[in-house]
Short mmCIF file of C-alpha atoms and ligand atoms in Angstrom, two decimals:
data_model
loop_
_atom_site.label_atom_id
_atom_site.label_comp_id
_atom_site.label_asym_id
_atom_site.label_seq_id
_atom_site.Cartn_x
_atom_site.Cartn_y
_atom_site.Cartn_z
CA UNK A 167 -76.77 21.23 -53.68
CA UNK A 168 -79.32 24.00 -53.63
CA UNK A 169 -81.04 24.86 -50.37
CA UNK A 170 -84.80 24.69 -50.73
CA UNK A 171 -86.25 27.65 -52.55
CA UNK A 172 -82.87 28.99 -53.61
CA UNK A 173 -81.00 28.84 -56.90
CA UNK A 174 -77.72 26.92 -56.97
CA UNK A 175 -75.81 30.16 -57.46
CA UNK A 176 -77.31 31.52 -54.25
CA UNK A 177 -76.57 28.63 -51.91
CA UNK A 178 -73.48 27.43 -53.79
CA UNK A 179 -69.81 28.31 -53.78
CA UNK A 180 -67.83 29.27 -56.89
CA UNK A 181 -64.22 28.28 -57.52
CA UNK A 182 -62.12 30.19 -60.06
CA UNK A 183 -59.73 28.26 -62.24
CA UNK A 184 -56.99 30.17 -64.05
CA UNK A 185 -56.59 27.61 -66.82
CA UNK A 186 -52.96 28.31 -67.75
CA UNK A 187 -51.97 27.39 -64.22
CA UNK A 188 -54.35 24.71 -62.99
CA UNK A 189 -53.13 21.50 -64.61
CA UNK A 190 -51.04 20.78 -67.67
CA UNK A 191 -51.94 17.50 -69.40
CA UNK A 192 -49.51 17.62 -72.34
CA UNK A 193 -46.24 18.70 -70.74
CA UNK A 194 -45.95 22.04 -72.52
CA UNK A 195 -45.78 23.99 -69.27
CA UNK A 196 -49.24 25.52 -69.73
CA UNK A 197 -52.45 24.24 -68.16
CA UNK A 198 -55.29 23.01 -70.37
CA UNK A 199 -58.84 21.65 -70.48
CA UNK A 200 -57.92 17.99 -70.09
CA UNK A 201 -55.85 19.06 -67.12
CA UNK A 202 -58.89 20.68 -65.52
CA UNK A 203 -60.87 17.52 -66.26
CA UNK A 204 -58.25 15.40 -64.53
CA UNK A 205 -58.51 17.58 -61.42
CA UNK A 206 -62.29 17.86 -61.11
CA UNK A 207 -62.26 15.48 -58.17
CA UNK A 208 -60.18 17.98 -56.23
CA UNK A 209 -63.09 20.40 -56.55
CA UNK A 210 -65.57 17.73 -55.51
CA UNK A 211 -63.48 16.84 -52.46
CA UNK A 212 -63.13 20.53 -51.65
CA UNK A 213 -66.89 20.87 -51.73
CA UNK A 214 -67.53 23.71 -54.17
CA UNK A 215 -70.52 23.89 -56.51
CA UNK A 216 -69.28 25.62 -59.62
CA UNK A 217 -66.08 26.21 -61.49
CA UNK A 218 -65.51 29.52 -63.28
CA UNK A 219 -62.79 29.15 -65.88
CA UNK A 220 -60.91 32.26 -67.01
CA UNK A 221 -60.84 32.62 -70.84
CA UNK A 222 -60.10 29.51 -72.87
CA UNK A 223 -61.08 30.93 -76.27
CA UNK A 224 -58.64 31.49 -79.12
CA UNK A 225 -56.22 34.27 -78.26
CA UNK A 226 -52.79 35.60 -79.21
CA UNK A 227 -52.36 35.84 -75.41
CA UNK A 228 -51.36 39.50 -75.33
CA UNK A 229 -53.41 39.55 -72.11
CA UNK A 230 -53.48 35.77 -71.59
CA UNK A 231 -56.89 35.03 -73.03
CA UNK A 232 -58.55 38.36 -72.23
CA UNK A 233 -57.78 39.27 -75.84
CA UNK A 234 -60.16 37.04 -77.78
CA UNK A 235 -59.53 36.30 -81.46
CA UNK A 236 -62.42 33.84 -81.79
CA UNK A 237 -65.27 33.91 -79.30
CA UNK A 238 -66.49 30.43 -80.16
CA UNK A 239 -63.24 28.58 -80.68
CA UNK A 240 -60.99 27.03 -78.05
CA UNK A 241 -57.37 28.14 -78.07
CA UNK A 242 -55.11 25.24 -79.10
CA UNK A 243 -53.01 25.83 -75.98
CA UNK A 244 -56.05 24.74 -73.97
CA UNK A 245 -57.33 21.99 -76.28
CA UNK A 246 -60.35 21.55 -78.51
CA UNK A 247 -64.08 22.03 -78.47
CA UNK A 248 -64.39 18.26 -78.05
CA UNK A 249 -62.20 18.49 -74.93
CA UNK A 250 -64.45 21.28 -73.70
CA UNK A 251 -67.61 19.21 -74.22
CA UNK A 252 -66.00 16.36 -72.31
CA UNK A 253 -65.07 18.69 -69.49
CA UNK A 254 -68.60 20.06 -69.19
CA UNK A 255 -70.09 16.56 -69.23
CA UNK A 256 -67.60 15.33 -66.61
CA UNK A 257 -68.31 18.34 -64.41
CA UNK A 258 -72.05 17.87 -64.67
CA UNK A 259 -71.79 14.17 -63.81
CA UNK A 260 -70.08 15.28 -60.60
CA UNK A 261 -72.74 17.87 -59.85
CA UNK A 262 -70.39 20.77 -60.67
CA UNK A 263 -71.59 23.74 -62.73
CA UNK A 264 -69.37 25.35 -65.34
CA UNK A 265 -69.11 29.12 -65.73
CA UNK A 266 -67.17 30.64 -68.62
CA UNK A 267 -65.46 33.99 -68.85
CA UNK A 268 -67.14 36.29 -71.39
CA UNK A 269 -65.13 39.28 -72.61
CA UNK A 270 -67.56 41.70 -74.27
CA UNK A 271 -65.70 44.99 -73.89
CA UNK A 272 -62.91 44.24 -76.32
CA UNK A 273 -61.64 41.61 -78.70
CA UNK A 274 -58.11 40.87 -79.81
CA UNK A 275 -56.61 43.06 -82.52
CA UNK A 276 -56.28 39.75 -84.40
CA UNK A 277 -60.00 39.08 -84.35
CA UNK A 278 -61.30 38.97 -87.97
CA UNK A 279 -63.80 41.69 -87.00
CA UNK A 280 -60.99 44.07 -86.07
CA UNK A 281 -58.85 43.14 -89.07
CA UNK A 282 -61.78 44.01 -91.29
CA UNK A 283 -62.62 47.12 -89.30
CA UNK A 284 -59.04 48.35 -89.55
CA UNK A 285 -58.69 47.61 -93.27
CA UNK A 286 -60.31 50.84 -94.44
CA UNK A 287 -62.48 53.73 -93.30
CA UNK A 288 -65.25 52.42 -95.50
CA UNK A 289 -65.05 48.84 -94.28
CA UNK A 290 -68.45 47.34 -93.46
CA UNK A 291 -67.18 46.62 -89.98
CA UNK A 292 -65.44 50.00 -89.43
CA UNK A 293 -68.06 50.96 -86.88
CA UNK A 294 -67.69 47.71 -84.91
CA UNK A 295 -64.86 49.36 -83.00
CA UNK A 296 -64.28 52.91 -81.79
CA UNK A 297 -62.42 54.99 -84.36
CA UNK A 298 -61.83 58.73 -84.10
CA UNK A 299 -59.88 61.36 -85.97
CA UNK A 300 -56.72 62.71 -84.37
CA UNK A 301 -56.85 65.90 -82.30
CA UNK A 302 -55.89 69.05 -84.28
CA UNK A 303 -52.24 68.57 -83.24
CA UNK A 304 -52.30 65.03 -84.62
CA UNK A 305 -52.27 63.46 -81.15
CA UNK A 306 -54.90 61.21 -79.55
CA UNK A 307 -58.52 62.46 -79.68
CA UNK A 308 -58.62 63.16 -75.93
CA UNK A 309 -56.88 62.42 -72.61
CA UNK A 310 -58.28 58.97 -71.95
CA UNK A 311 -55.74 56.53 -70.52
CA UNK A 312 -55.26 52.79 -70.89
CA UNK A 313 -55.63 50.76 -67.70
CA UNK A 314 -52.30 49.18 -68.57
CA UNK A 315 -50.38 52.45 -69.04
CA UNK A 316 -50.11 54.96 -71.86
CA UNK A 317 -52.91 56.55 -73.87
CA UNK A 318 -56.12 54.63 -74.52
CA UNK A 319 -55.82 55.52 -78.22
CA UNK A 320 -53.51 54.05 -80.83
CA UNK A 321 -53.06 55.51 -84.30
CA UNK A 322 -53.64 53.35 -87.31
CA UNK A 323 -51.18 54.91 -89.77
CA UNK A 324 -52.85 53.48 -92.85
CA UNK A 325 -56.31 54.95 -92.23
CA UNK A 326 -55.19 57.96 -90.19
CA UNK A 327 -57.57 57.35 -87.28
CA UNK A 328 -57.10 56.25 -83.70
CA UNK A 329 -58.75 53.20 -82.16
CA UNK A 330 -59.84 53.17 -78.53
CA UNK A 331 -58.71 50.50 -76.07
CA UNK A 332 -59.48 50.57 -72.36
CA UNK A 333 -56.65 48.05 -71.92
CA UNK A 334 -53.85 47.10 -74.36
CA UNK A 335 -53.69 48.39 -77.94
CA UNK A 336 -54.05 44.67 -78.76
CA UNK A 337 -57.47 44.79 -77.04
CA UNK A 338 -59.54 47.21 -79.17
CA UNK A 339 -62.88 48.13 -77.58
CA UNK A 340 -65.95 46.85 -79.40
CA UNK A 341 -68.57 49.47 -80.19
CA UNK A 342 -71.61 48.32 -78.24
CA UNK A 343 -73.65 51.23 -79.66
CA UNK A 344 -73.68 49.31 -82.92
CA UNK A 345 -76.67 46.91 -82.87
CA UNK A 346 -74.78 44.45 -85.08
CA UNK A 347 -72.05 44.22 -82.46
CA UNK A 348 -74.66 43.59 -79.79
CA UNK A 349 -76.30 40.88 -81.87
CA UNK A 350 -73.01 39.18 -82.66
CA UNK A 351 -71.92 39.28 -79.02
CA UNK A 352 -75.24 37.97 -77.72
CA UNK A 353 -74.95 35.15 -80.23
CA UNK A 354 -71.68 34.20 -78.51
CA UNK A 355 -73.59 33.69 -75.26
CA UNK A 356 -76.08 31.42 -77.05
CA UNK A 357 -73.27 29.37 -78.57
CA UNK A 358 -71.94 28.42 -75.14
CA UNK A 359 -75.33 28.17 -73.45
CA UNK A 360 -76.32 25.69 -76.16
CA UNK A 361 -73.24 23.68 -75.23
CA UNK A 362 -74.46 23.43 -71.68
CA UNK A 363 -72.54 26.07 -69.75
CA UNK A 364 -74.22 27.21 -66.57
CA UNK A 365 -73.36 30.86 -66.81
CA UNK A 366 -70.77 33.55 -67.41
CA UNK A 367 -68.47 35.80 -65.53
CA UNK A 368 -68.66 38.97 -67.60
CA UNK A 369 -65.32 40.73 -67.91
CA UNK A 370 -64.66 44.43 -67.33
CA UNK A 371 -68.31 45.37 -67.70
CA UNK A 372 -67.87 48.87 -66.25
CA UNK A 373 -65.81 49.70 -69.35
CA UNK A 374 -68.46 48.70 -71.91
CA UNK A 375 -69.40 52.26 -72.89
CA UNK A 376 -67.56 55.58 -73.06
CA UNK A 377 -68.90 59.08 -73.40
CA UNK A 378 -70.05 59.68 -76.98
CA UNK A 379 -68.91 63.30 -76.80
CA UNK A 380 -65.39 62.12 -75.91
CA UNK A 381 -65.12 64.57 -73.03
CA UNK A 382 -61.73 64.61 -71.29
CA UNK A 383 -61.54 62.79 -67.96
CA UNK A 384 -60.83 65.17 -65.06
CA UNK A 385 -57.45 64.98 -63.33
CA UNK A 386 -57.30 62.93 -60.13
CA UNK A 387 -56.05 65.11 -57.25
CA UNK A 388 -55.24 61.98 -55.23
CA UNK A 389 -52.82 60.52 -57.76
CA UNK A 390 -49.23 60.23 -56.58
CA UNK A 391 -46.13 58.81 -58.26
CA UNK A 392 -46.06 55.12 -57.51
CA UNK A 393 -49.73 54.66 -58.30
CA UNK A 394 -50.83 53.18 -61.59
CA UNK A 395 -50.49 55.87 -64.31
CA UNK A 396 -54.07 55.15 -65.38
CA UNK A 397 -55.25 56.63 -62.08
CA UNK A 398 -53.94 60.10 -63.04
CA UNK A 399 -57.45 60.84 -64.23
CA UNK A 400 -60.86 60.09 -62.76
CA UNK A 401 -62.69 57.84 -65.20
CA UNK A 402 -65.84 59.94 -65.25
CA UNK A 403 -66.36 59.48 -69.00
CA UNK A 404 -64.82 56.07 -69.61
CA UNK A 405 -66.47 53.99 -66.94
CA UNK A 406 -69.89 53.12 -65.61
CA UNK A 407 -71.88 54.95 -68.30
CA UNK A 408 -75.68 54.66 -68.11
CA UNK A 409 -76.09 52.69 -71.35
CA UNK A 410 -74.32 49.70 -69.88
CA UNK A 411 -77.48 48.65 -68.05
CA UNK A 412 -79.48 48.08 -71.21
CA UNK A 413 -76.66 45.96 -72.63
CA UNK A 414 -76.56 43.87 -69.45
CA UNK A 415 -80.34 43.45 -69.55
CA UNK A 416 -79.98 42.15 -73.12
CA UNK A 417 -77.42 39.59 -71.94
CA UNK A 418 -79.77 38.65 -69.13
CA UNK A 419 -82.68 38.09 -71.51
CA UNK A 420 -80.51 35.66 -73.44
CA UNK A 421 -79.55 33.74 -70.30
CA UNK A 422 -83.12 33.71 -69.02
CA UNK A 423 -84.34 32.12 -72.25
CA UNK A 424 -82.49 28.94 -71.24
CA UNK A 425 -83.73 26.45 -68.69
CA UNK A 426 -81.77 25.56 -65.59
CA UNK A 427 -80.81 28.71 -63.72
CA UNK A 428 -77.98 30.08 -65.88
CA UNK A 429 -76.10 32.74 -63.97
CA UNK A 430 -74.53 36.05 -65.01
CA UNK A 431 -71.81 37.49 -62.81
CA UNK A 432 -70.43 40.92 -63.60
CA UNK A 433 -66.91 42.16 -63.01
CA UNK A 434 -67.24 45.78 -61.98
CA UNK A 435 -64.85 47.49 -59.59
CA UNK A 436 -67.21 50.21 -58.35
CA UNK A 437 -68.30 51.90 -55.13
CA UNK A 438 -71.20 50.11 -53.43
CA UNK A 439 -73.90 52.56 -54.49
CA UNK A 440 -72.83 52.37 -58.14
CA UNK A 441 -72.41 48.60 -57.98
CA UNK A 442 -76.00 48.08 -56.90
CA UNK A 443 -77.25 49.45 -60.23
CA UNK A 444 -75.68 46.38 -61.88
CA UNK A 445 -78.43 44.18 -60.44
CA UNK A 446 -80.56 46.10 -62.92
CA UNK A 447 -83.94 47.78 -62.52
CA UNK A 448 -86.29 45.16 -61.09
CA UNK A 449 -83.34 42.71 -60.96
CA UNK A 450 -83.07 42.46 -64.74
CA UNK A 451 -79.28 42.79 -64.70
CA UNK A 452 -76.57 40.56 -63.27
CA UNK A 453 -77.56 37.90 -60.79
CA UNK A 454 -74.31 38.69 -59.04
CA UNK A 455 -72.37 41.89 -59.65
CA UNK A 456 -69.04 40.89 -58.11
CA UNK A 457 -68.51 42.50 -54.74
CA UNK A 458 -64.78 43.23 -54.48
CA UNK A 459 -64.98 45.47 -51.45
CA UNK A 460 -63.26 43.06 -49.08
CA UNK A 461 -60.19 43.37 -51.33
CA UNK A 462 -59.85 47.06 -50.63
CA UNK A 463 -61.06 47.26 -47.02
CA UNK A 464 -58.36 47.27 -44.32
CA UNK A 465 -58.12 44.03 -42.35
CA UNK A 466 -59.72 45.60 -39.33
CA UNK A 467 -62.74 44.27 -37.45
CA UNK A 468 -64.58 47.58 -37.31
CA UNK A 469 -63.90 48.44 -40.94
CA UNK A 470 -65.12 45.06 -42.14
CA UNK A 471 -68.20 45.09 -39.89
CA UNK A 472 -69.05 48.53 -41.30
CA UNK A 473 -68.50 47.32 -44.87
CA UNK A 474 -70.80 44.33 -44.40
CA UNK A 475 -73.48 46.56 -42.88
CA UNK A 476 -73.18 49.07 -45.68
CA UNK A 477 -73.29 46.42 -48.39
CA UNK A 478 -76.22 44.54 -46.82
CA UNK A 479 -78.15 47.79 -46.40
CA UNK A 480 -77.53 48.88 -49.99
CA UNK A 481 -78.75 45.66 -51.62
CA UNK A 482 -81.92 46.19 -53.64
CA UNK A 483 -85.00 44.24 -52.60
CA UNK A 484 -84.50 40.59 -53.55
CA UNK A 485 -80.90 41.04 -54.71
CA UNK A 486 -78.49 38.28 -53.68
CA UNK A 487 -75.16 39.27 -52.09
CA UNK A 488 -71.73 37.86 -52.93
CA UNK A 489 -68.16 38.18 -51.67
CA UNK A 490 -64.74 37.90 -53.25
CA UNK A 491 -61.40 37.70 -51.44
CA UNK A 492 -59.08 36.92 -54.30
CA UNK A 493 -58.74 36.43 -58.03
CA UNK A 494 -56.17 36.28 -60.84
CA UNK A 495 -55.68 40.05 -60.67
CA UNK A 496 -55.14 40.59 -56.94
CA UNK A 497 -52.53 39.71 -54.35
CA UNK A 498 -53.10 36.41 -52.53
CA UNK A 499 -54.58 36.25 -49.04
CA UNK A 500 -51.57 34.68 -47.35
CA UNK A 501 -49.36 37.43 -48.79
CA UNK A 502 -51.75 40.23 -47.97
CA UNK A 503 -52.69 39.14 -44.47
CA UNK A 504 -50.11 36.54 -43.46
CA UNK A 505 -50.78 32.82 -43.15
CA UNK A 506 -52.60 32.99 -39.79
CA UNK A 507 -55.11 35.65 -40.84
CA UNK A 508 -55.57 33.96 -44.22
CA UNK A 509 -57.32 31.19 -42.28
CA UNK A 510 -59.56 33.73 -40.56
CA UNK A 511 -60.29 35.22 -43.98
CA UNK A 512 -61.37 31.80 -45.26
CA UNK A 513 -63.82 31.55 -42.39
CA UNK A 514 -65.11 35.06 -43.09
CA UNK A 515 -65.60 34.40 -46.80
CA UNK A 516 -67.41 31.12 -46.19
CA UNK A 517 -69.68 32.30 -43.39
CA UNK A 518 -70.85 35.68 -44.68
CA UNK A 519 -74.25 35.90 -46.33
CA UNK A 520 -73.86 35.65 -50.08
CA UNK A 521 -72.20 33.56 -52.75
CA UNK A 522 -68.45 33.24 -52.14
CA UNK A 523 -65.84 32.91 -54.89
CA UNK A 524 -62.60 31.12 -54.05
CA UNK A 525 -59.55 31.65 -56.25
CA UNK A 526 -57.50 28.56 -57.08
CA UNK A 527 -54.64 27.94 -54.70
CA UNK A 528 -56.17 29.89 -51.82
CA UNK A 529 -57.36 26.57 -50.42
CA UNK A 530 -53.75 25.58 -49.77
CA UNK A 531 -52.63 29.04 -48.66
CA UNK A 532 -50.48 29.79 -51.71
CA UNK A 533 -48.54 33.04 -51.55
CA UNK A 534 -47.58 35.56 -54.25
CA UNK A 535 -44.55 34.18 -56.03
CA UNK A 536 -41.73 36.61 -56.78
CA UNK A 537 -41.08 36.68 -60.53
CA UNK A 538 -37.54 37.32 -61.77
CA UNK A 539 -37.48 40.14 -64.35
CA UNK A 540 -36.61 37.78 -67.19
CA UNK A 541 -39.68 35.63 -66.49
CA UNK A 542 -42.27 38.43 -66.41
CA UNK A 543 -45.28 37.58 -68.58
CA UNK A 544 -47.98 40.06 -67.59
CA UNK A 545 -48.23 42.87 -70.16
CA UNK A 546 -49.21 45.32 -67.41
CA UNK A 547 -45.93 44.74 -65.57
CA UNK A 548 -44.02 45.01 -68.83
CA UNK A 549 -45.61 48.34 -69.73
CA UNK A 550 -45.52 49.78 -66.22
CA UNK A 551 -42.54 48.06 -64.58
CA UNK A 552 -41.60 48.29 -60.94
CA UNK A 553 -44.84 49.63 -59.43
CA UNK A 554 -46.02 46.22 -58.30
CA UNK A 555 -48.97 46.13 -60.69
CA UNK A 556 -47.85 42.82 -62.23
CA UNK A 557 -50.24 39.92 -61.81
CA UNK A 558 -47.88 37.03 -62.54
CA UNK A 559 -47.17 36.43 -58.81
CA UNK A 560 -50.80 35.33 -58.27
CA UNK A 561 -51.00 33.29 -61.48
CA UNK A 562 -48.27 30.75 -60.84
CA UNK A 563 -49.01 27.03 -61.22
CA UNK A 564 -51.20 25.19 -58.77
CA UNK A 565 -49.06 23.19 -56.36
CA UNK A 566 -50.46 19.67 -56.37
CA UNK A 567 -47.68 17.54 -54.92
CA UNK A 568 -43.99 17.37 -54.09
CA UNK A 569 -43.06 15.70 -57.38
CA UNK A 570 -41.25 17.38 -60.23
CA UNK A 571 -43.25 20.29 -61.63
CA UNK A 572 -45.39 20.26 -58.47
CA UNK A 573 -47.68 17.75 -60.18
CA UNK A 574 -48.77 20.64 -62.41
CA UNK A 575 -46.61 19.87 -65.41
CA UNK A 576 -44.29 17.31 -66.91
CA UNK A 577 -42.43 20.10 -68.68
CA UNK A 578 -38.99 21.12 -67.47
CA UNK A 579 -40.21 24.68 -66.87
CA UNK A 580 -43.79 25.75 -66.24
CA UNK A 581 -44.79 29.04 -67.95
CA UNK A 582 -44.43 30.83 -64.62
CA UNK A 583 -42.04 29.71 -61.87
CA UNK A 584 -42.94 27.68 -58.80
CA UNK A 585 -42.25 29.21 -55.40
CA UNK A 586 -39.46 27.93 -53.19
CA UNK A 587 -41.86 26.25 -50.75
CA UNK A 588 -43.88 24.15 -53.19
CA UNK A 589 -42.51 20.84 -51.90
CA UNK A 590 -44.18 21.50 -48.55
CA UNK A 591 -47.11 23.70 -49.61
CA UNK A 592 -49.17 21.48 -51.90
CA UNK A 593 -52.47 19.65 -52.07
CA UNK A 594 -51.03 16.18 -51.40
CA UNK A 595 -49.14 17.30 -48.29
CA UNK A 596 -52.15 19.13 -46.91
CA UNK A 597 -54.60 16.35 -47.63
CA UNK A 598 -53.03 14.19 -44.96
CA UNK A 599 -52.69 17.00 -42.44
CA UNK A 600 -55.58 17.44 -40.02
CA UNK A 601 -54.76 21.08 -39.34
CA UNK A 602 -53.86 22.25 -42.85
CA UNK A 603 -55.42 25.15 -44.74
CA UNK A 604 -56.94 22.62 -47.15
CA UNK A 605 -58.55 20.72 -44.28
CA UNK A 606 -59.94 24.03 -43.01
CA UNK A 607 -61.45 24.94 -46.40
CA UNK A 608 -62.99 21.47 -46.67
CA UNK A 609 -64.41 21.70 -43.16
CA UNK A 610 -65.83 25.16 -43.80
CA UNK A 611 -67.39 24.10 -47.09
CA UNK A 612 -68.87 20.97 -45.47
CA UNK A 613 -70.34 23.06 -42.68
CA UNK A 614 -71.71 25.64 -45.09
CA UNK A 615 -73.39 22.89 -47.10
CA UNK A 616 -74.85 21.24 -44.01
CA UNK A 617 -76.14 24.44 -42.46
CA UNK A 618 -78.77 26.45 -44.33
CA UNK A 619 -78.12 29.15 -41.71
CA UNK A 620 -74.73 29.63 -43.38
CA UNK A 621 -75.60 29.10 -47.02
CA UNK A 622 -78.84 31.05 -47.19
CA UNK A 623 -79.66 32.31 -43.69
CA UNK A 624 -80.15 35.87 -42.53
CA UNK A 625 -77.24 38.01 -41.36
CA UNK A 626 -77.04 40.18 -38.26
CA UNK A 627 -74.00 41.79 -36.75
CA UNK A 628 -73.26 41.05 -33.09
CA UNK A 629 -71.65 43.71 -30.93
CA UNK A 630 -68.76 42.38 -28.85
CA UNK A 631 -66.71 44.25 -26.34
CA UNK A 632 -63.33 43.09 -27.57
CA UNK A 633 -60.98 44.87 -29.94
CA UNK A 634 -60.08 43.13 -33.19
CA UNK A 635 -63.06 40.80 -33.01
CA UNK A 636 -65.61 40.64 -35.79
CA UNK A 637 -68.80 38.85 -34.77
CA UNK A 638 -72.07 38.11 -36.48
CA UNK A 639 -74.98 35.76 -36.44
CA UNK A 640 -76.51 33.69 -39.22
CA UNK A 641 -80.04 32.43 -38.80
CA UNK A 642 -81.95 29.86 -40.79
CA UNK A 643 -85.35 31.45 -41.22
CA UNK A 644 -87.03 28.11 -41.86
CA UNK A 645 -85.97 26.44 -38.59
CA UNK A 646 -84.82 29.34 -36.44
CA UNK A 647 -81.42 27.69 -36.03
CA UNK A 648 -78.78 30.26 -35.13
CA UNK A 649 -75.04 30.12 -35.62
CA UNK A 650 -72.62 32.74 -34.42
CA UNK A 651 -69.26 33.50 -35.90
CA UNK A 652 -66.47 35.27 -34.04
CA UNK A 653 -63.24 36.13 -35.84
CA UNK A 654 -60.14 37.38 -34.08
CA UNK A 655 -58.43 39.67 -36.58
CA UNK A 656 -55.71 40.46 -34.06
CA UNK A 657 -52.73 38.52 -32.74
CA UNK A 658 -53.60 38.57 -29.06
CA UNK A 659 -56.02 36.40 -27.07
CA UNK A 660 -59.50 37.92 -26.85
CA UNK A 661 -62.11 37.09 -24.25
CA UNK A 662 -65.76 37.48 -25.25
CA UNK A 663 -68.00 37.53 -22.20
CA UNK A 664 -71.61 36.68 -22.86
CA UNK A 665 -71.06 36.01 -26.56
CA UNK A 666 -72.44 32.50 -26.68
CA UNK A 667 -73.22 31.09 -23.25
CA UNK A 668 -74.19 27.44 -23.35
CA UNK A 669 -73.28 27.30 -27.03
CA UNK A 670 -71.16 24.63 -28.66
CA UNK A 671 -68.22 25.33 -30.93
CA UNK A 672 -68.83 23.63 -34.28
CA UNK A 673 -65.56 24.64 -35.87
CA UNK A 674 -62.42 26.52 -34.91
CA UNK A 675 -60.02 27.76 -37.55
CA UNK A 676 -57.33 26.00 -35.49
CA UNK A 677 -59.14 22.74 -36.32
CA UNK A 678 -58.61 21.29 -32.87
CA UNK A 679 -61.41 19.87 -30.79
CA UNK A 680 -63.33 22.53 -28.92
CA UNK A 681 -66.61 20.72 -28.98
CA UNK A 682 -67.52 20.93 -25.30
CA UNK A 683 -70.10 23.62 -24.67
CA UNK A 684 -69.07 27.06 -23.55
CA UNK A 685 -69.75 27.61 -19.87
CA UNK A 686 -68.04 30.90 -19.09
CA UNK A 687 -66.70 33.46 -21.50
CA UNK A 688 -65.33 32.23 -24.78
CA UNK A 689 -61.63 32.95 -25.29
CA UNK A 690 -60.38 33.32 -28.83
CA UNK A 691 -56.75 32.51 -29.43
CA UNK A 692 -54.66 34.80 -31.68
CA UNK A 693 -56.06 34.75 -35.23
CA UNK A 694 -58.72 32.25 -34.26
CA UNK A 695 -62.14 32.13 -35.80
CA UNK A 696 -64.99 30.03 -34.50
CA UNK A 697 -68.45 29.04 -35.61
CA UNK A 698 -70.71 28.29 -32.67
CA UNK A 699 -74.15 26.80 -32.47
CA UNK A 700 -76.52 28.64 -30.15
CA UNK A 701 -78.76 26.56 -27.92
CA UNK A 702 -82.33 26.35 -29.16
CA UNK A 703 -84.52 28.71 -27.14
CA UNK A 704 -87.02 26.94 -24.95
C1 GLC B 1522 -60.42 42.01 -66.27
C2 GLC B 1522 -59.64 40.74 -66.06
C3 GLC B 1522 -58.18 41.03 -66.26
C4 GLC B 1522 -57.98 41.54 -67.67
C5 GLC B 1522 -58.88 42.75 -67.96
C6 GLC B 1522 -58.93 43.05 -69.41
O1 GLC B 1522 -60.18 42.95 -65.30
O2 GLC B 1522 -59.91 40.19 -64.81
O3 GLC B 1522 -57.37 39.93 -66.00
O4 GLC B 1522 -56.64 41.89 -67.86
O5 GLC B 1522 -60.19 42.52 -67.55
O6 GLC B 1522 -59.70 42.08 -70.09
#
C-alpha cells in the first residue's frame, strides 16, 4: 500500500527470494517458480510489498543463475515461462510486486552471443565481449583480477586472445561500449516489462565498464593474507567508471516508458559519495542504488548513528534512501550479531527512513549453515577455499516446518544441507509463538504500514546519554505525528532519562506488553528496541 504521494517502492518493503532455496515443488531438491507461487501467502502474512527474485533465467549455474545463457528464457530447473506468468499474476492478485534480477555486466560463456563471439576474430559478434591480445610475454593483457580469484583474463587458445571477466571465466563481460550490446540488453528489459514485472535489481552495476586504455590497477597497501585475493589491487580502472551513468540512464528511460511505477535498483558496493552518483544527474539513474553500508559498519550505536547521518546528508535532492541488512552474498544477521541483536537489527531496518530489503529466512532468524567440504557449491569457495568467502552458508533452504526436508523439499537431500536446528527454527513453529522472530517481523511490518511516520516520515537523530543506545525520531510531515525509536545495541540495561516522557510504547522487540505510558525514565532491557509514540503537543 503506497502512502499518499509516494511511489510503492518508497513506502513499501522488498523481500528477496533466492529461488533455489525458497520452495521446491517437484522434489528435485532445488526451489522453483511454482514453489514460490505456493508460498506467496507467507509474504502476504509477513506484510511485505514486493518480492525480488534472484536470477531464474536459463543458466549452466556456474554462478547459480548469475551466468545467464538466455536472458528471456526460464531455466528448466525453475520451471517455464507459463509458470512465471502464473506467478506474476498470482503475486499481483495479492497486491505483491515482482522484481527480477537483471545481469547486464556479463553473460554465461554458453550464451549464443559468446559462442559466436569466441568462434573467430572476425565473428560479427566478436566485439560483443572484451577481447584483447596477450601481453608481450604471452600472459594476460594487464593485472586485473577476477572477484572470484585468479586473473580476470582467460586465454582462448583457438583465437589467441584473452577475454575479460570480472567474475568467473564462465561469466564473460559484455562490451557495453558496443551500441548493439546496449540495444540487445535494453530489449531484455522490455521483454520482462511487457510481461508485467514491476522492476529490476540490476546486478554488479559498478563493474559495467573498465578503462579502455587497460591501465593496471594499483596495488592495495591494505591487503593482507586471509583477505580475498581480488583485493590485492585497488579497482581504480575496473570499477565505477564514468560511462556507467549513461548506460543506467538508458535503462531508466526504458523503465520510465512503462506505466505503473517500475523500479530500478542497482547493486553497487561503493563508498557513500560514489554511490550517490548512481541516482543519476537530476535523478535519471536508479530509483534505489542499494545502500549496503549497514553490512560493513560495526554494530555500535555511535558508528551507526554517524552512518545514518552521513548517508542522509549525502542524498541528492529528492533522492529516496534505502537500507539493506542481508542478502544471498553476505553472512546472516543472527550469525553476525547473535540472535538477540538480530531482533534489534530487524527493528532498525524497519524503522529507518528508506526502503528496506529483507533477505529470505531473516524473518525466522536463520543462521549461516556450516557446509561440509564435500557439499560446497559456491564457485567462489571452490576457487578460493578456506578464507570464508563462500556464500553457501547463507543460501541454504528456507525452513518452513518440522517435517522431512523442512517443508522445503520432498527430495531426500536438498541441494544445500539444512542446519541442525531446523526442527525448532522454522516458520510453522514461529507462527504460533507470540515472542518469535517471525512475530516480531510481522509486528514491525504492520506498524510500518500503519504509520506513515515510519514508512515515509522525516528522520532526525535523538541524542541520548546512554552508551550503546541508538535513538532517532520519525515524523509524519502531514499530521505532525512523531514516533521515537530507541535501540539498545548492548547487553546491559540502559536507562534513558527524558527520552520520551508521557509517551506510550507501541512495540518492544521483546514483544511483551509495555503499553502503559512512560512516567519516569524509560529503561531498556539488554538488546531491547522500542518504538514509542510521543504525546501530541498541545
Ligand atoms: C552479484 C551477485 C552475486 C554474483 C555476482 C556476479 O554480486 O549478488 O551473487 O555472484 O554479482 O554476478
